[in-house]
Amino acid sequence: MNTQLELEKAWAKARSFPGELSLHEPSSLEPELSASIIINLLKATYINHAISRDPVGVAHDIRSGHVLPWIITRDHRPVACAALIQQPDGSQELGRAVSIENGSGAGKIAMLSAANVCHTNLVAEVRLAGEFEGVPSGLATQSICHGVLGLVPHAVFAPFKHGNPERHELFAFSSADSQLPPNGRFTAQATHTFSPRQSTRRETSRRF
């Protein structure tokens, strides 16, 4: 699929919503400010996201170039973000993706802007779960990663359990490389699928 065309369509959709939209690329904001914005956006959807406990570490990763963030603001208010995260095997993970706007396309802009500058194997942990008991659907992320970016799912795992009744939430380890390398990061991480973590996701709908 033509990602540039999809990005242009996302911009057109996002600009149809009230307010001035701006994209802040890596290095355009101070690392501490970028870290604070990313953490606050993630906490707006996840009550206690894992990285929220270490803002200094997040800022350090941004300053060192280990994490490259793209941040979307509307009328100077942060509304979405995504990042490329350098992995030990040389690949880059598309992550830290969140939008607090409902269906505006802002989250899609952040994700595609990040993915467009990836010059190595792009990987992602793609949420597959459908909406259930107020827990939001992962359809938007799945559509972007698998449909637009063409990432190939290699393994499915369930790192979160939550809801009432309780359920496990599925993610797919996905990669632009259609061949799963032996003993690769997907294989190693898949060993944790039988020890689900308790999720603290806010039960509000979030669609990019």
PDB file of C-alpha atoms in Angstrom:
ATOM      1  CA  MET A   1       0.000   0.000   0.000  1.00  0.00           C
ATOM      2  CA  ASN A   2       1.188   3.556  -0.730  1.00  0.00           C
ATOM      3  CA  THR A   3       2.084   4.868   2.734  1.00  0.00           C
ATOM      4  CA  GLN A   4       2.626   8.418   1.470  1.00  0.00           C
ATOM      5  CA  LEU A   5      -0.901   8.497   0.050  1.00  0.00           C
ATOM      6  CA  GLU A   6      -2.278   7.104   3.313  1.00  0.00           C
ATOM      7  CA  LEU A   7      -0.346   9.770   5.221  1.00  0.00           C
ATOM      8  CA  GLU A   8      -1.795  12.531   3.038  1.00  0.00           C
ATOM      9  CA  LYS A   9      -5.305  11.156   3.601  1.00  0.00           C
ATOM     10  CA  ALA A  10      -4.689  11.084   7.358  1.00  0.00           C
ATOM     11  CA  TRP A  11      -3.570  14.725   7.301  1.00  0.00           C
ATOM     12  CA  ALA A  12      -6.676  15.719   5.358  1.00  0.00           C
ATOM     13  CA  LYS A  13      -8.925  13.920   7.826  1.00  0.00           C
ATOM     14  CA  ALA A  14      -7.145  15.315  10.890  1.00  0.00           C
ATOM     15  CA  ARG A  15      -7.311  18.866   9.551  1.00  0.00           C
ATOM     16  CA  SER A  16     -11.072  18.554   9.145  1.00  0.00           C
ATOM     17  CA  PHE A  17     -11.317  18.608  12.946  1.00  0.00           C
ATOM     18  CA  PRO A  18     -11.271  21.992  14.740  1.00  0.00           C
ATOM     19  CA  GLY A  19      -7.903  23.410  15.798  1.00  0.00           C
ATOM     20  CA  GLU A  20      -4.439  23.940  14.330  1.00  0.00           C
ATOM     21  CA  LEU A  21      -2.580  20.658  13.846  1.00  0.00           C
ATOM     22  CA  SER A  22       1.217  20.439  14.119  1.00  0.00           C
ATOM     23  CA  LEU A  23       3.735  17.603  13.809  1.00  0.00           C
ATOM     24  CA  HIS A  24       6.839  17.754  16.006  1.00  0.00           C
ATOM     25  CA  GLU A  25       9.612  15.531  14.652  1.00  0.00           C
ATOM     26  CA  PRO A  26      12.548  14.095  16.632  1.00  0.00           C
ATOM     27  CA  SER A  27      14.927  16.772  17.985  1.00  0.00           C
ATOM     28  CA  SER A  28      12.331  19.532  17.513  1.00  0.00           C
ATOM     29  CA  LEU A  29      11.504  19.454  21.232  1.00  0.00           C
ATOM     30  CA  GLU A  30      13.732  19.128  24.281  1.00  0.00           C
ATOM     31  CA  PRO A  31      14.078  15.465  25.367  1.00  0.00           C
ATOM     32  CA  GLU A  32      12.615  16.172  28.811  1.00  0.00           C
ATOM     33  CA  LEU A  33       9.560  17.833  27.259  1.00  0.00           C
ATOM     34  CA  SER A  34       9.110  15.032  24.733  1.00  0.00           C
ATOM     35  CA  ALA A  35       9.389  12.430  27.506  1.00  0.00           C
ATOM     36  CA  SER A  36       6.797  14.249  29.616  1.00  0.00           C
ATOM     37  CA  ILE A  37       4.376  14.501  26.681  1.00  0.00           C
ATOM     38  CA  ILE A  38       4.732  10.827  25.733  1.00  0.00           C
ATOM     39  CA  ILE A  39       4.237   9.674  29.328  1.00  0.00           C
ATOM     40  CA  ASN A  40       1.189  11.894  29.835  1.00  0.00           C
ATOM     41  CA  LEU A  41      -0.406  10.697  26.589  1.00  0.00           C
ATOM     42  CA  LEU A  42       0.194   7.055  27.487  1.00  0.00           C
ATOM     43  CA  LYS A  43      -1.188   7.596  30.985  1.00  0.00           C
ATOM     44  CA  ALA A  44      -4.336   9.119  29.471  1.00  0.00           C
ATOM     45  CA  THR A  45      -5.078   5.654  28.055  1.00  0.00           C
ATOM     46  CA  TYR A  46      -3.105   3.440  30.461  1.00  0.00           C
ATOM     47  CA  ILE A  47      -3.388   4.367  34.145  1.00  0.00           C
ATOM     48  CA  ASN A  48       0.146   3.121  34.877  1.00  0.00           C
ATOM     49  CA  HIS A  49       2.108   2.554  31.696  1.00  0.00           C
ATOM     50  CA  ALA A  50       5.458   0.885  32.355  1.00  0.00           C
ATOM     51  CA  ILE A  51       7.586   3.812  31.133  1.00  0.00           C
ATOM     52  CA  SER A  52       5.743   6.321  33.362  1.00  0.00           C
ATOM     53  CA  ARG A  53       7.874   5.220  36.312  1.00  0.00           C
ATOM     54  CA  ASP A  54      11.125   6.381  34.686  1.00  0.00           C
ATOM     55  CA  PRO A  55      10.789   9.809  33.015  1.00  0.00           C
ATOM     56  CA  VAL A  56      14.531  10.451  33.389  1.00  0.00           C
ATOM     57  CA  GLY A  57      15.288   7.219  31.540  1.00  0.00           C
ATOM     58  CA  VAL A  58      12.814   8.058  28.775  1.00  0.00           C
ATOM     59  CA  ALA A  59      14.400  11.492  28.327  1.00  0.00           C
ATOM     60  CA  HIS A  60      17.866   9.887  28.236  1.00  0.00           C
ATOM     61  CA  ASP A  61      16.768   7.417  25.554  1.00  0.00           C
ATOM     62  CA  ILE A  62      15.403  10.296  23.463  1.00  0.00           C
ATOM     63  CA  ARG A  63      18.539  12.393  23.923  1.00  0.00           C
ATOM     64  CA  SER A  64      20.786   9.462  22.948  1.00  0.00           C
ATOM     65  CA  GLY A  65      18.738   8.716  19.830  1.00  0.00           C
ATOM     66  CA  HIS A  66      17.649   5.312  21.109  1.00  0.00           C
ATOM     67  CA  VAL A  67      14.041   6.553  20.951  1.00  0.00           C
ATOM     68  CA  LEU A  68      12.903   8.882  18.155  1.00  0.00           C
ATOM     69  CA  PRO A  69       9.501  10.452  18.969  1.00  0.00           C
ATOM     70  CA  TRP A  70       6.898  12.038  16.689  1.00  0.00           C
ATOM     71  CA  ILE A  71       4.356  14.172  18.557  1.00  0.00           C
ATOM     72  CA  ILE A  72       1.114  15.650  17.238  1.00  0.00           C
ATOM     73  CA  THR A  73      -0.383  18.774  18.827  1.00  0.00           C
ATOM     74  CA  ARG A  74      -3.683  20.514  18.212  1.00  0.00           C
ATOM     75  CA  ASP A  75      -3.782  24.157  19.248  1.00  0.00           C
ATOM     76  CA  HIS A  76      -0.463  23.479  21.063  1.00  0.00           C
ATOM     77  CA  ARG A  77      -2.009  20.621  23.079  1.00  0.00           C
ATOM     78  CA  PRO A  78      -0.435  17.160  22.627  1.00  0.00           C
ATOM     79  CA  VAL A  79      -2.988  14.710  21.216  1.00  0.00           C
ATOM     80  CA  ALA A  80      -0.976  11.814  19.741  1.00  0.00           C
ATOM     81  CA  CYS A  81       2.491  10.310  19.533  1.00  0.00           C
ATOM     82  CA  ALA A  82       4.509   7.402  18.175  1.00  0.00           C
ATOM     83  CA  ALA A  83       8.188   6.506  18.237  1.00  0.00           C
ATOM     84  CA  LEU A  84      10.893   4.415  16.632  1.00  0.00           C
ATOM     85  CA  ILE A  85      12.765   2.442  19.272  1.00  0.00           C
ATOM     86  CA  GLN A  86      16.164   0.998  18.430  1.00  0.00           C
ATOM     87  CA  GLN A  87      16.437  -2.749  19.105  1.00  0.00           C
ATOM     88  CA  PRO A  88      19.590  -4.762  19.927  1.00  0.00           C
ATOM     89  CA  ASP A  89      19.345  -6.737  16.667  1.00  0.00           C
ATOM     90  CA  GLY A  90      19.445  -3.550  14.585  1.00  0.00           C
ATOM     91  CA  SER A  91      15.719  -3.403  13.864  1.00  0.00           C
ATOM     92  CA  GLN A  92      13.504  -0.495  14.898  1.00  0.00           C
ATOM     93  CA  GLU A  93      10.262  -0.994  16.780  1.00  0.00           C
ATOM     94  CA  LEU A  94       7.238   1.181  16.035  1.00  0.00           C
ATOM     95  CA  GLY A  95       5.853   1.830  19.493  1.00  0.00           C
ATOM     96  CA  ARG A  96       4.758   4.372  22.105  1.00  0.00           C
ATOM     97  CA  ALA A  97       1.759   4.919  19.808  1.00  0.00           C
ATOM     98  CA  VAL A  98      -1.302   6.534  21.337  1.00  0.00           C
ATOM     99  CA  SER A  99      -3.978   9.072  20.439  1.00  0.00           C
ATOM    100  CA  ILE A 100      -6.393  10.828  22.775  1.00  0.00           C
ATOM    101  CA  GLU A 101      -8.545  12.011  19.861  1.00  0.00           C
ATOM    102  CA  ASN A 102     -11.362   9.758  18.723  1.00  0.00           C
ATOM    103  CA  GLY A 103     -11.045   8.878  15.037  1.00  0.00           C
ATOM    104  CA  SER A 104      -9.306  12.085  13.925  1.00  0.00           C
ATOM    105  CA  GLY A 105      -6.364  10.416  12.156  1.00  0.00           C
ATOM    106  CA  ALA A 106      -3.787  12.134  14.404  1.00  0.00           C
ATOM    107  CA  GLY A 107      -2.449   8.818  15.714  1.00  0.00           C
ATOM    108  CA  LYS A 108      -2.132   7.495  12.180  1.00  0.00           C
ATOM    109  CA  ILE A 109      -0.075  10.554  11.200  1.00  0.00           C
ATOM    110  CA  ALA A 110       2.344   9.943  14.069  1.00  0.00           C
ATOM    111  CA  MET A 111       2.711   6.226  13.285  1.00  0.00           C
ATOM    112  CA  LEU A 112       3.181   6.621   9.529  1.00  0.00           C
ATOM    113  CA  SER A 113       5.559   9.585   9.928  1.00  0.00           C
ATOM    114  CA  ALA A 114       7.749   7.446  12.173  1.00  0.00           C
ATOM    115  CA  ALA A 115       7.569   4.373   9.949  1.00  0.00           C
ATOM    116  CA  ASN A 116       8.443   6.380   6.838  1.00  0.00           C
ATOM    117  CA  VAL A 117      11.956   7.146   8.091  1.00  0.00           C
ATOM    118  CA  CYS A 118      12.793   3.607   9.196  1.00  0.00           C
ATOM    119  CA  HIS A 119      15.735   2.381   7.100  1.00  0.00           C
ATOM    120  CA  THR A 120      16.055  -1.054   8.667  1.00  0.00           C
ATOM    121  CA  ASN A 121      13.679  -3.886   9.566  1.00  0.00           C
ATOM    122  CA  LEU A 122      10.539  -2.392  11.138  1.00  0.00           C
ATOM    123  CA  VAL A 123       8.908  -4.417  13.917  1.00  0.00           C
ATOM    124  CA  ALA A 124       5.907  -3.861  16.180  1.00  0.00           C
ATOM    125  CA  GLU A 125       3.854  -5.488  18.912  1.00  0.00           C
ATOM    126  CA  VAL A 126       0.412  -5.120  17.322  1.00  0.00           C
ATOM    127  CA  ARG A 127      -2.696  -5.230  19.481  1.00  0.00           C
ATOM    128  CA  LEU A 128      -5.305  -7.597  18.026  1.00  0.00           C
ATOM    129  CA  ALA A 129      -8.018  -7.550  20.671  1.00  0.00           C
ATOM    130  CA  GLY A 130     -11.538  -6.465  19.854  1.00  0.00           C
ATOM    131  CA  GLU A 131     -13.597  -4.121  22.016  1.00  0.00           C
ATOM    132  CA  PHE A 132     -14.941  -5.977  25.038  1.00  0.00           C
ATOM    133  CA  GLU A 133     -16.629  -4.797  28.229  1.00  0.00           C
ATOM    134  CA  GLY A 134     -15.515  -1.205  27.630  1.00  0.00           C
ATOM    135  CA  VAL A 135     -11.914  -2.118  26.761  1.00  0.00           C
ATOM    136  CA  PRO A 136     -11.105  -0.352  23.448  1.00  0.00           C
ATOM    137  CA  SER A 137     -10.520  -2.156  20.176  1.00  0.00           C
ATOM    138  CA  GLY A 138      -7.070  -2.579  18.618  1.00  0.00           C
ATOM    139  CA  LEU A 139      -8.499  -2.360  15.099  1.00  0.00           C
ATOM    140  CA  ALA A 140      -6.826   0.950  14.220  1.00  0.00           C
ATOM    141  CA  THR A 141      -3.307  -0.167  15.144  1.00  0.00           C
ATOM    142  CA  GLN A 142      -3.819  -3.510  13.426  1.00  0.00           C
ATOM    143  CA  SER A 143      -5.095  -1.802  10.264  1.00  0.00           C
ATOM    144  CA  ILE A 144      -2.118   0.573  10.160  1.00  0.00           C
ATOM    145  CA  CYS A 145       0.596  -1.991  10.925  1.00  0.00           C
ATOM    146  CA  HIS A 146      -0.702  -4.954   8.925  1.00  0.00           C
ATOM    147  CA  GLY A 147      -2.768  -3.180   6.264  1.00  0.00           C
ATOM    148  CA  VAL A 148      -0.870   0.025   5.494  1.00  0.00           C
ATOM    149  CA  LEU A 149       2.697  -0.842   6.511  1.00  0.00           C
ATOM    150  CA  GLY A 150       2.489  -4.500   5.485  1.00  0.00           C
ATOM    151  CA  LEU A 151       4.059  -5.895   8.655  1.00  0.00           C
ATOM    152  CA  VAL A 152       3.845  -9.679   8.849  1.00  0.00           C
ATOM    153  CA  PRO A 153       2.612 -11.286  12.107  1.00  0.00           C
ATOM    154  CA  HIS A 154       4.938 -14.038  13.324  1.00  0.00           C
ATOM    155  CA  ALA A 155       3.641 -14.925  16.784  1.00  0.00           C
ATOM    156  CA  VAL A 156       0.644 -14.135  18.968  1.00  0.00           C
ATOM    157  CA  PHE A 157       0.917 -13.658  22.719  1.00  0.00           C
ATOM    158  CA  ALA A 158      -1.250 -12.422  25.594  1.00  0.00           C
ATOM    159  CA  PRO A 159       0.712 -10.113  27.909  1.00  0.00           C
ATOM    160  CA  PHE A 160      -2.302  -8.482  29.598  1.00  0.00           C
ATOM    161  CA  LYS A 161      -5.303  -9.791  31.478  1.00  0.00           C
ATOM    162  CA  HIS A 162      -8.105  -7.525  32.638  1.00  0.00           C
ATOM    163  CA  GLY A 163     -11.828  -6.828  32.473  1.00  0.00           C
ATOM    164  CA  ASN A 164     -14.850  -8.310  34.172  1.00  0.00           C
ATOM    165  CA  PRO A 165     -15.160 -11.101  33.269  1.00  0.00           C
ATOM    166  CA  GLU A 166     -11.383 -11.281  33.040  1.00  0.00           C
ATOM    167  CA  ARG A 167      -9.835 -11.923  29.633  1.00  0.00           C
ATOM    168  CA  HIS A 168      -6.379 -12.044  28.094  1.00  0.00           C
ATOM    169  CA  GLU A 169      -5.541  -9.395  25.491  1.00  0.00           C
ATOM    170  CA  LEU A 170      -3.786 -10.563  22.333  1.00  0.00           C
ATOM    171  CA  PHE A 171      -0.844  -8.947  20.542  1.00  0.00           C
ATOM    172  CA  ALA A 172       1.042 -10.091  17.440  1.00  0.00           C
ATOM    173  CA  PHE A 173       4.814  -9.807  17.131  1.00  0.00           C
ATOM    174  CA  SER A 174       5.029  -8.389  13.611  1.00  0.00           C
ATOM    175  CA  SER A 175       7.870  -7.532  11.266  1.00  0.00           C
ATOM    176  CA  ALA A 176       8.525  -6.076   7.817  1.00  0.00           C
ATOM    177  CA  ASP A 177      10.759  -9.117   7.332  1.00  0.00           C
ATOM    178  CA  SER A 178       8.545 -11.998   6.239  1.00  0.00           C
ATOM    179  CA  GLN A 179      11.123 -14.524   7.459  1.00  0.00           C
ATOM    180  CA  LEU A 180      11.327 -15.035  11.200  1.00  0.00           C
ATOM    181  CA  PRO A 181      15.006 -15.302  12.169  1.00  0.00           C
ATOM    182  CA  PRO A 182      15.925 -18.343  14.288  1.00  0.00           C
ATOM    183  CA  ASN A 183      16.277 -17.480  17.975  1.00  0.00           C
ATOM    184  CA  GLY A 184      15.144 -13.939  17.147  1.00  0.00           C
ATOM    185  CA  ARG A 185      13.507 -11.445  19.507  1.00  0.00           C
ATOM    186  CA  PHE A 186      10.007 -12.747  18.686  1.00  0.00           C
ATOM    187  CA  THR A 187      10.929 -16.300  19.660  1.00  0.00           C
ATOM    188  CA  ALA A 188      12.602 -15.143  22.863  1.00  0.00           C
ATOM    189  CA  GLN A 189       9.760 -12.860  23.918  1.00  0.00           C
ATOM    190  CA  ALA A 190       7.095 -15.420  23.092  1.00  0.00           C
ATOM    191  CA  THR A 191       8.311 -17.481  26.056  1.00  0.00           C
ATOM    192  CA  HIS A 192       6.609 -14.922  28.305  1.00  0.00           C
ATOM    193  CA  THR A 193       3.160 -15.472  26.839  1.00  0.00           C
ATOM    194  CA  PHE A 194       2.078 -17.806  29.600  1.00  0.00           C
ATOM    195  CA  SER A 195       2.643 -15.253  32.385  1.00  0.00           C
ATOM    196  CA  PRO A 196       0.158 -12.479  31.564  1.00  0.00           C
ATOM    197  CA  ARG A 197       0.587  -9.114  33.279  1.00  0.00           C
ATOM    198  CA  GLN A 198      -2.306  -7.376  34.963  1.00  0.00           C
ATOM    199  CA  SER A 199      -3.365  -4.504  32.744  1.00  0.00           C
ATOM    200  CA  THR A 200      -4.195  -1.041  34.072  1.00  0.00           C
ATOM    201  CA  ARG A 201      -5.677   0.244  30.818  1.00  0.00           C
ATOM    202  CA  ARG A 202      -8.359   2.887  31.169  1.00  0.00           C
ATOM    203  CA  GLU A 203     -11.645   1.596  29.830  1.00  0.00           C
ATOM    204  CA  THR A 204     -12.243   4.334  27.255  1.00  0.00           C
ATOM    205  CA  SER A 205     -12.412   4.038  23.486  1.00  0.00           C
ATOM    206  CA  ARG A 206      -9.344   5.119  21.505  1.00  0.00           C
ATOM    207  CA  ARG A 207      -9.308   4.938  17.706  1.00  0.00           C
ATOM    208  CA  PHE A 208      -6.674   6.552  15.528  1.00  0.00           C
TER     209      PHE A 208
END
